[in-house]
Amino acid sequence: MVVSATQADRMPSDLNASTRSRWWQRLPATVGYLAGLVIVSAVFSVLSDSAQTKMVRNASTNLHNLLNGRVGTLLSSAFVIGDVTAASVIIPLLACLLALAELRFGALRLVRVFLAGHIGATLLVAAGLWVAVEAGWVPASIGSVEDVGVSYGAMALVGALVAAVPRRWRILWVTVWFIVAAEGVMIGQTFTHVGHLVAFTIGSAVGFVMIRRVSTAVRRLTRVESALFVVSAVLAAILLMG
């Protein structure tokens, strides 16, 4: 009787521990990337202004670094936000977007879409800048402009979420964000705005491919996922209109 009672007393905590374990296991990519972002942001926040500037310059995927063979910036730039205040706002919102994408698509697809947007948009924008500089359309100094952050990868995920949106809202989802991104290009007229549009387009294309291949689970959004969806839309609006 004593043994039985002891086992019964332990069951709730064992179940809670098992639940926590399963939760962590469902979001390995999200947790891993956020941990890296938080650590880098924490280190960045305690550096001097000159050290922060150097860190951002070395991690930037600008034309200067890429032409000098610093291809490692294609990854390092995704871990540096470059502004402590912005990081405190973006990281929690990004956590919701990453969690939603991983819950719907899985860790591997999450990583693939994020990298496709981050690296793909970076290289396409860099190619466009190189042509513009060589043609004399823009000053050569633009090749050294700081270019770090999570926005390209995030916008690719926003585009890919078309595969998780209910069928009747898919075209609307893509159209609205494409228009907002295009307006950002026309109003802001910076290569970052162009990168957002390119990254979103890449992500949307991947999302439609997933739909055609029926590789994404066709199920309704849960309440938690719906809440994550709303926060993800807020992040997209901030990135595109900021």
PDB file of C-alpha atoms in Angstrom:
ATOM      1  CA  MET A   1       0.000   0.000   0.000  1.00  0.00           C
ATOM      2  CA  VAL A   2       2.847   2.383   0.827  1.00  0.00           C
ATOM      3  CA  VAL A   3       4.534   1.703  -2.502  1.00  0.00           C
ATOM      4  CA  SER A   4       1.293   2.217  -4.393  1.00  0.00           C
ATOM      5  CA  ALA A   5       0.606   5.512  -2.657  1.00  0.00           C
ATOM      6  CA  THR A   6       4.121   6.721  -3.337  1.00  0.00           C
ATOM      7  CA  GLN A   7       3.809   5.924  -7.023  1.00  0.00           C
ATOM      8  CA  ALA A   8       0.466   7.714  -7.194  1.00  0.00           C
ATOM      9  CA  ASP A   9       1.933  10.762  -5.456  1.00  0.00           C
ATOM     10  CA  ARG A  10       4.700  10.905  -8.032  1.00  0.00           C
ATOM     11  CA  MET A  11       2.511  10.550 -11.087  1.00  0.00           C
ATOM     12  CA  PRO A  12       1.513  14.241 -11.482  1.00  0.00           C
ATOM     13  CA  SER A  13       5.104  15.493 -11.334  1.00  0.00           C
ATOM     14  CA  ASP A  14       6.227  12.728 -13.675  1.00  0.00           C
ATOM     15  CA  LEU A  15       3.508  13.665 -16.133  1.00  0.00           C
ATOM     16  CA  ASN A  16       4.433  17.348 -15.890  1.00  0.00           C
ATOM     17  CA  ALA A  17       8.081  16.534 -16.514  1.00  0.00           C
ATOM     18  CA  SER A  18       7.112  14.406 -19.495  1.00  0.00           C
ATOM     19  CA  THR A  19       4.935  17.202 -20.868  1.00  0.00           C
ATOM     20  CA  ARG A  20       7.732  19.735 -20.512  1.00  0.00           C
ATOM     21  CA  SER A  21      10.107  17.362 -22.257  1.00  0.00           C
ATOM     22  CA  ARG A  22       7.737  16.875 -25.148  1.00  0.00           C
ATOM     23  CA  TRP A  23       7.234  20.663 -25.468  1.00  0.00           C
ATOM     24  CA  TRP A  24      10.966  21.298 -25.770  1.00  0.00           C
ATOM     25  CA  GLN A  25      11.326  18.471 -28.246  1.00  0.00           C
ATOM     26  CA  ARG A  26       8.624  19.939 -30.492  1.00  0.00           C
ATOM     27  CA  LEU A  27      10.492  23.232 -30.967  1.00  0.00           C
ATOM     28  CA  PRO A  28      14.217  22.435 -31.138  1.00  0.00           C
ATOM     29  CA  ALA A  29      15.010  24.847 -33.982  1.00  0.00           C
ATOM     30  CA  THR A  30      13.055  27.689 -32.400  1.00  0.00           C
ATOM     31  CA  VAL A  31      14.630  27.238 -28.993  1.00  0.00           C
ATOM     32  CA  GLY A  32      18.146  26.831 -30.409  1.00  0.00           C
ATOM     33  CA  TYR A  33      17.997  29.901 -32.636  1.00  0.00           C
ATOM     34  CA  LEU A  34      16.397  32.087 -29.975  1.00  0.00           C
ATOM     35  CA  ALA A  35      19.049  31.032 -27.486  1.00  0.00           C
ATOM     36  CA  GLY A  36      21.731  32.135 -29.923  1.00  0.00           C
ATOM     37  CA  LEU A  37      19.975  35.447 -30.550  1.00  0.00           C
ATOM     38  CA  VAL A  38      19.557  36.156 -26.846  1.00  0.00           C
ATOM     39  CA  ILE A  39      23.186  35.333 -26.062  1.00  0.00           C
ATOM     40  CA  VAL A  40      24.537  37.486 -28.891  1.00  0.00           C
ATOM     41  CA  SER A  41      22.174  40.337 -27.994  1.00  0.00           C
ATOM     42  CA  ALA A  42      23.209  40.139 -24.334  1.00  0.00           C
ATOM     43  CA  VAL A  43      26.886  40.317 -25.279  1.00  0.00           C
ATOM     44  CA  PHE A  44      26.176  43.155 -27.708  1.00  0.00           C
ATOM     45  CA  SER A  45      24.368  45.161 -25.010  1.00  0.00           C
ATOM     46  CA  VAL A  46      27.427  45.285 -22.719  1.00  0.00           C
ATOM     47  CA  LEU A  47      29.945  46.251 -25.408  1.00  0.00           C
ATOM     48  CA  SER A  48      31.190  49.791 -25.895  1.00  0.00           C
ATOM     49  CA  ASP A  49      29.850  51.813 -28.801  1.00  0.00           C
ATOM     50  CA  SER A  50      33.013  51.256 -30.813  1.00  0.00           C
ATOM     51  CA  ALA A  51      32.947  47.509 -30.124  1.00  0.00           C
ATOM     52  CA  GLN A  52      29.278  47.342 -31.147  1.00  0.00           C
ATOM     53  CA  THR A  53      30.052  49.139 -34.385  1.00  0.00           C
ATOM     54  CA  LYS A  54      32.916  46.738 -35.109  1.00  0.00           C
ATOM     55  CA  MET A  55      30.753  43.717 -34.350  1.00  0.00           C
ATOM     56  CA  VAL A  56      27.984  44.884 -36.679  1.00  0.00           C
ATOM     57  CA  ARG A  57      30.478  45.796 -39.413  1.00  0.00           C
ATOM     58  CA  ASN A  58      32.152  42.379 -39.262  1.00  0.00           C
ATOM     59  CA  ALA A  59      28.832  40.503 -39.313  1.00  0.00           C
ATOM     60  CA  SER A  60      27.249  42.556 -42.104  1.00  0.00           C
ATOM     61  CA  THR A  61      26.349  40.923 -45.399  1.00  0.00           C
ATOM     62  CA  ASN A  62      27.101  44.118 -47.263  1.00  0.00           C
ATOM     63  CA  LEU A  63      28.668  44.173 -50.692  1.00  0.00           C
ATOM     64  CA  HIS A  64      32.109  44.999 -49.328  1.00  0.00           C
ATOM     65  CA  ASN A  65      32.272  41.952 -47.073  1.00  0.00           C
ATOM     66  CA  LEU A  66      30.820  39.566 -49.651  1.00  0.00           C
ATOM     67  CA  LEU A  67      33.177  40.706 -52.417  1.00  0.00           C
ATOM     68  CA  ASN A  68      36.083  40.187 -50.034  1.00  0.00           C
ATOM     69  CA  GLY A  69      35.104  36.573 -49.486  1.00  0.00           C
ATOM     70  CA  ARG A  70      33.550  36.917 -46.042  1.00  0.00           C
ATOM     71  CA  VAL A  71      30.790  34.420 -46.806  1.00  0.00           C
ATOM     72  CA  GLY A  72      30.509  33.543 -43.127  1.00  0.00           C
ATOM     73  CA  THR A  73      28.530  36.746 -42.729  1.00  0.00           C
ATOM     74  CA  LEU A  74      25.653  35.023 -44.514  1.00  0.00           C
ATOM     75  CA  LEU A  75      25.092  33.152 -41.248  1.00  0.00           C
ATOM     76  CA  SER A  76      26.562  35.464 -38.615  1.00  0.00           C
ATOM     77  CA  SER A  77      24.386  38.360 -39.763  1.00  0.00           C
ATOM     78  CA  ALA A  78      21.275  36.402 -38.759  1.00  0.00           C
ATOM     79  CA  PHE A  79      22.392  36.441 -35.105  1.00  0.00           C
ATOM     80  CA  VAL A  80      23.134  40.166 -34.815  1.00  0.00           C
ATOM     81  CA  ILE A  81      20.253  42.614 -34.574  1.00  0.00           C
ATOM     82  CA  GLY A  82      22.466  45.643 -33.993  1.00  0.00           C
ATOM     83  CA  ASP A  83      20.167  47.576 -31.674  1.00  0.00           C
ATOM     84  CA  VAL A  84      19.424  46.656 -28.073  1.00  0.00           C
ATOM     85  CA  THR A  85      15.990  48.283 -28.003  1.00  0.00           C
ATOM     86  CA  ALA A  86      14.970  46.731 -31.308  1.00  0.00           C
ATOM     87  CA  ALA A  87      16.172  43.333 -30.121  1.00  0.00           C
ATOM     88  CA  SER A  88      14.001  43.529 -26.993  1.00  0.00           C
ATOM     89  CA  VAL A  89      10.945  44.011 -29.205  1.00  0.00           C
ATOM     90  CA  ILE A  90      11.782  41.793 -32.156  1.00  0.00           C
ATOM     91  CA  ILE A  91      13.012  38.669 -30.344  1.00  0.00           C
ATOM     92  CA  PRO A  92       9.740  37.937 -28.462  1.00  0.00           C
ATOM     93  CA  LEU A  93       7.701  38.531 -31.618  1.00  0.00           C
ATOM     94  CA  LEU A  94      10.085  36.425 -33.675  1.00  0.00           C
ATOM     95  CA  ALA A  95       9.758  33.645 -31.110  1.00  0.00           C
ATOM     96  CA  CYS A  96       6.039  33.427 -31.906  1.00  0.00           C
ATOM     97  CA  LEU A  97       6.657  33.323 -35.663  1.00  0.00           C
ATOM     98  CA  LEU A  98       9.334  30.646 -35.331  1.00  0.00           C
ATOM     99  CA  ALA A  99       7.202  28.550 -32.993  1.00  0.00           C
ATOM    100  CA  LEU A 100       4.198  28.730 -35.327  1.00  0.00           C
ATOM    101  CA  ALA A 101       6.282  27.801 -38.374  1.00  0.00           C
ATOM    102  CA  GLU A 102       7.929  24.903 -36.561  1.00  0.00           C
ATOM    103  CA  LEU A 103       4.623  23.588 -35.213  1.00  0.00           C
ATOM    104  CA  ARG A 104       3.131  23.646 -38.712  1.00  0.00           C
ATOM    105  CA  PHE A 105       6.104  22.701 -40.874  1.00  0.00           C
ATOM    106  CA  GLY A 106       8.626  20.987 -38.596  1.00  0.00           C
ATOM    107  CA  ALA A 107      12.156  21.992 -37.630  1.00  0.00           C
ATOM    108  CA  LEU A 108      13.851  21.064 -40.906  1.00  0.00           C
ATOM    109  CA  ARG A 109      11.438  23.016 -43.103  1.00  0.00           C
ATOM    110  CA  LEU A 110      11.612  25.964 -40.715  1.00  0.00           C
ATOM    111  CA  VAL A 111      15.389  26.121 -41.066  1.00  0.00           C
ATOM    112  CA  ARG A 112      15.246  25.665 -44.837  1.00  0.00           C
ATOM    113  CA  VAL A 113      12.698  28.428 -45.378  1.00  0.00           C
ATOM    114  CA  PHE A 114      14.475  30.827 -43.030  1.00  0.00           C
ATOM    115  CA  LEU A 115      17.838  30.269 -44.708  1.00  0.00           C
ATOM    116  CA  ALA A 116      16.303  30.437 -48.187  1.00  0.00           C
ATOM    117  CA  GLY A 117      14.900  33.844 -47.352  1.00  0.00           C
ATOM    118  CA  HIS A 118      17.880  35.141 -45.419  1.00  0.00           C
ATOM    119  CA  ILE A 119      20.623  33.948 -47.762  1.00  0.00           C
ATOM    120  CA  GLY A 120      18.622  34.059 -50.999  1.00  0.00           C
ATOM    121  CA  ALA A 121      17.401  37.630 -50.527  1.00  0.00           C
ATOM    122  CA  THR A 122      20.842  38.756 -49.350  1.00  0.00           C
ATOM    123  CA  LEU A 123      22.608  37.390 -52.421  1.00  0.00           C
ATOM    124  CA  LEU A 124      19.990  38.682 -54.859  1.00  0.00           C
ATOM    125  CA  VAL A 125      20.079  42.150 -53.313  1.00  0.00           C
ATOM    126  CA  ALA A 126      23.880  42.096 -53.303  1.00  0.00           C
ATOM    127  CA  ALA A 127      23.906  41.169 -56.991  1.00  0.00           C
ATOM    128  CA  GLY A 128      21.553  44.041 -57.745  1.00  0.00           C
ATOM    129  CA  LEU A 129      23.702  46.457 -55.748  1.00  0.00           C
ATOM    130  CA  TRP A 130      26.840  45.303 -57.539  1.00  0.00           C
ATOM    131  CA  VAL A 131      25.232  45.977 -60.923  1.00  0.00           C
ATOM    132  CA  ALA A 132      23.979  49.377 -59.716  1.00  0.00           C
ATOM    133  CA  VAL A 133      27.398  50.369 -58.363  1.00  0.00           C
ATOM    134  CA  GLU A 134      29.201  49.235 -61.513  1.00  0.00           C
ATOM    135  CA  ALA A 135      26.719  51.150 -63.670  1.00  0.00           C
ATOM    136  CA  GLY A 136      27.119  54.254 -61.552  1.00  0.00           C
ATOM    137  CA  TRP A 137      23.449  54.345 -60.557  1.00  0.00           C
ATOM    138  CA  VAL A 138      24.270  54.404 -56.834  1.00  0.00           C
ATOM    139  CA  PRO A 139      27.382  55.579 -54.946  1.00  0.00           C
ATOM    140  CA  ALA A 140      30.049  52.973 -54.175  1.00  0.00           C
ATOM    141  CA  SER A 141      29.715  53.797 -50.469  1.00  0.00           C
ATOM    142  CA  ILE A 142      26.464  51.843 -50.357  1.00  0.00           C
ATOM    143  CA  GLY A 143      28.567  48.685 -50.514  1.00  0.00           C
ATOM    144  CA  SER A 144      29.760  49.307 -46.946  1.00  0.00           C
ATOM    145  CA  VAL A 145      26.373  50.009 -45.380  1.00  0.00           C
ATOM    146  CA  GLU A 146      25.624  47.848 -42.322  1.00  0.00           C
ATOM    147  CA  ASP A 147      23.318  44.941 -43.090  1.00  0.00           C
ATOM    148  CA  VAL A 148      22.471  42.573 -40.249  1.00  0.00           C
ATOM    149  CA  GLY A 149      19.330  41.205 -38.662  1.00  0.00           C
ATOM    150  CA  VAL A 150      16.584  38.611 -38.842  1.00  0.00           C
ATOM    151  CA  SER A 151      14.130  40.402 -41.107  1.00  0.00           C
ATOM    152  CA  TYR A 152      14.829  38.554 -44.383  1.00  0.00           C
ATOM    153  CA  GLY A 153      14.453  35.135 -42.792  1.00  0.00           C
ATOM    154  CA  ALA A 154      11.395  36.266 -40.863  1.00  0.00           C
ATOM    155  CA  MET A 155       9.677  37.613 -43.969  1.00  0.00           C
ATOM    156  CA  ALA A 156      10.338  34.340 -45.781  1.00  0.00           C
ATOM    157  CA  LEU A 157       8.552  32.518 -42.959  1.00  0.00           C
ATOM    158  CA  VAL A 158       5.645  34.964 -43.158  1.00  0.00           C
ATOM    159  CA  GLY A 159       5.348  34.149 -46.851  1.00  0.00           C
ATOM    160  CA  ALA A 160       5.557  30.405 -46.234  1.00  0.00           C
ATOM    161  CA  LEU A 161       2.688  30.631 -43.745  1.00  0.00           C
ATOM    162  CA  VAL A 162       0.388  30.716 -46.769  1.00  0.00           C
ATOM    163  CA  ALA A 163       0.564  26.931 -46.464  1.00  0.00           C
ATOM    164  CA  ALA A 164      -0.950  27.155 -42.981  1.00  0.00           C
ATOM    165  CA  VAL A 165      -3.601  29.777 -43.743  1.00  0.00           C
ATOM    166  CA  PRO A 166      -7.127  28.442 -44.364  1.00  0.00           C
ATOM    167  CA  ARG A 167      -7.655  27.873 -48.086  1.00  0.00           C
ATOM    168  CA  ARG A 168     -10.081  30.783 -48.550  1.00  0.00           C
ATOM    169  CA  TRP A 169      -7.577  33.268 -47.061  1.00  0.00           C
ATOM    170  CA  ARG A 170      -4.428  32.187 -48.895  1.00  0.00           C
ATOM    171  CA  ILE A 171      -4.553  34.597 -51.823  1.00  0.00           C
ATOM    172  CA  LEU A 172      -5.518  37.453 -49.517  1.00  0.00           C
ATOM    173  CA  TRP A 173      -2.620  36.666 -47.161  1.00  0.00           C
ATOM    174  CA  VAL A 174      -0.044  36.756 -49.948  1.00  0.00           C
ATOM    175  CA  THR A 175      -1.576  39.734 -51.746  1.00  0.00           C
ATOM    176  CA  VAL A 176      -1.801  41.976 -48.679  1.00  0.00           C
ATOM    177  CA  TRP A 177       1.762  41.389 -47.533  1.00  0.00           C
ATOM    178  CA  PHE A 178       3.129  41.652 -51.070  1.00  0.00           C
ATOM    179  CA  ILE A 179       1.434  45.048 -51.487  1.00  0.00           C
ATOM    180  CA  VAL A 180       2.730  46.265 -48.112  1.00  0.00           C
ATOM    181  CA  ALA A 181       6.254  45.100 -48.958  1.00  0.00           C
ATOM    182  CA  ALA A 182       6.083  46.722 -52.403  1.00  0.00           C
ATOM    183  CA  GLU A 183       4.893  49.989 -50.871  1.00  0.00           C
ATOM    184  CA  GLY A 184       7.830  49.799 -48.491  1.00  0.00           C
ATOM    185  CA  VAL A 185      10.158  49.629 -51.474  1.00  0.00           C
ATOM    186  CA  MET A 186       8.532  52.631 -53.153  1.00  0.00           C
ATOM    187  CA  ILE A 187       8.415  54.725 -49.985  1.00  0.00           C
ATOM    188  CA  GLY A 188      11.630  53.660 -48.245  1.00  0.00           C
ATOM    189  CA  GLN A 189      13.664  53.135 -51.404  1.00  0.00           C
ATOM    190  CA  THR A 190      16.392  51.173 -49.599  1.00  0.00           C
ATOM    191  CA  PHE A 191      17.933  47.817 -50.438  1.00  0.00           C
ATOM    192  CA  THR A 192      16.591  46.497 -47.120  1.00  0.00           C
ATOM    193  CA  HIS A 193      13.028  47.117 -48.268  1.00  0.00           C
ATOM    194  CA  VAL A 194      13.837  45.367 -51.536  1.00  0.00           C
ATOM    195  CA  GLY A 195      15.254  42.467 -49.531  1.00  0.00           C
ATOM    196  CA  HIS A 196      12.027  42.185 -47.536  1.00  0.00           C
ATOM    197  CA  LEU A 197      10.006  41.943 -50.746  1.00  0.00           C
ATOM    198  CA  VAL A 198      12.375  39.380 -52.241  1.00  0.00           C
ATOM    199  CA  ALA A 199      12.449  37.282 -49.063  1.00  0.00           C
ATOM    200  CA  PHE A 200       8.658  37.312 -48.786  1.00  0.00           C
ATOM    201  CA  THR A 201       8.365  36.232 -52.411  1.00  0.00           C
ATOM    202  CA  ILE A 202      10.794  33.368 -51.821  1.00  0.00           C
ATOM    203  CA  GLY A 203       8.878  32.228 -48.758  1.00  0.00           C
ATOM    204  CA  SER A 204       5.525  32.444 -50.545  1.00  0.00           C
ATOM    205  CA  ALA A 205       6.855  30.361 -53.424  1.00  0.00           C
ATOM    206  CA  VAL A 206       8.029  27.711 -50.960  1.00  0.00           C
ATOM    207  CA  GLY A 207       4.641  27.808 -49.236  1.00  0.00           C
ATOM    208  CA  PHE A 208       2.755  27.192 -52.472  1.00  0.00           C
ATOM    209  CA  VAL A 209       5.121  24.339 -53.316  1.00  0.00           C
ATOM    210  CA  MET A 210       4.305  22.757 -49.960  1.00  0.00           C
ATOM    211  CA  ILE A 211       0.608  23.133 -50.687  1.00  0.00           C
ATOM    212  CA  ARG A 212       0.927  21.472 -54.094  1.00  0.00           C
ATOM    213  CA  ARG A 213       2.909  18.594 -52.641  1.00  0.00           C
ATOM    214  CA  VAL A 214       0.462  18.211 -49.751  1.00  0.00           C
ATOM    215  CA  SER A 215       3.528  18.109 -47.507  1.00  0.00           C
ATOM    216  CA  THR A 216       1.937  20.295 -44.842  1.00  0.00           C
ATOM    217  CA  ALA A 217      -0.608  18.893 -42.440  1.00  0.00           C
ATOM    218  CA  VAL A 218      -4.072  20.092 -43.442  1.00  0.00           C
ATOM    219  CA  ARG A 219      -5.660  20.912 -40.114  1.00  0.00           C
ATOM    220  CA  ARG A 220      -7.283  23.874 -38.484  1.00  0.00           C
ATOM    221  CA  LEU A 221      -5.224  26.246 -36.402  1.00  0.00           C
ATOM    222  CA  THR A 222      -5.446  25.647 -32.670  1.00  0.00           C
ATOM    223  CA  ARG A 223      -6.136  28.565 -30.347  1.00  0.00           C
ATOM    224  CA  VAL A 224      -2.462  28.808 -29.492  1.00  0.00           C
ATOM    225  CA  GLU A 225      -1.490  28.743 -33.175  1.00  0.00           C
ATOM    226  CA  SER A 226      -4.096  31.401 -33.956  1.00  0.00           C
ATOM    227  CA  ALA A 227      -2.596  33.652 -31.283  1.00  0.00           C
ATOM    228  CA  LEU A 228       0.882  33.015 -32.695  1.00  0.00           C
ATOM    229  CA  PHE A 229      -0.479  33.888 -36.134  1.00  0.00           C
ATOM    230  CA  VAL A 230      -1.690  37.287 -34.924  1.00  0.00           C
ATOM    231  CA  VAL A 231       1.659  38.077 -33.308  1.00  0.00           C
ATOM    232  CA  SER A 232       3.465  36.956 -36.472  1.00  0.00           C
ATOM    233  CA  ALA A 233       1.371  39.414 -38.478  1.00  0.00           C
ATOM    234  CA  VAL A 234       2.328  42.176 -36.046  1.00  0.00           C
ATOM    235  CA  LEU A 235       6.006  41.338 -36.549  1.00  0.00           C
ATOM    236  CA  ALA A 236       5.597  41.403 -40.323  1.00  0.00           C
ATOM    237  CA  ALA A 237       3.951  44.822 -40.120  1.00  0.00           C
ATOM    238  CA  ILE A 238       6.753  46.177 -37.931  1.00  0.00           C
ATOM    239  CA  LEU A 239       9.460  44.871 -40.248  1.00  0.00           C
ATOM    240  CA  LEU A 240       7.819  46.141 -43.416  1.00  0.00           C
ATOM    241  CA  MET A 241       6.720  49.503 -42.096  1.00  0.00           C
ATOM    242  CA  GLY A 242       9.625  50.199 -39.786  1.00  0.00           C
TER     243      GLY A 242
END
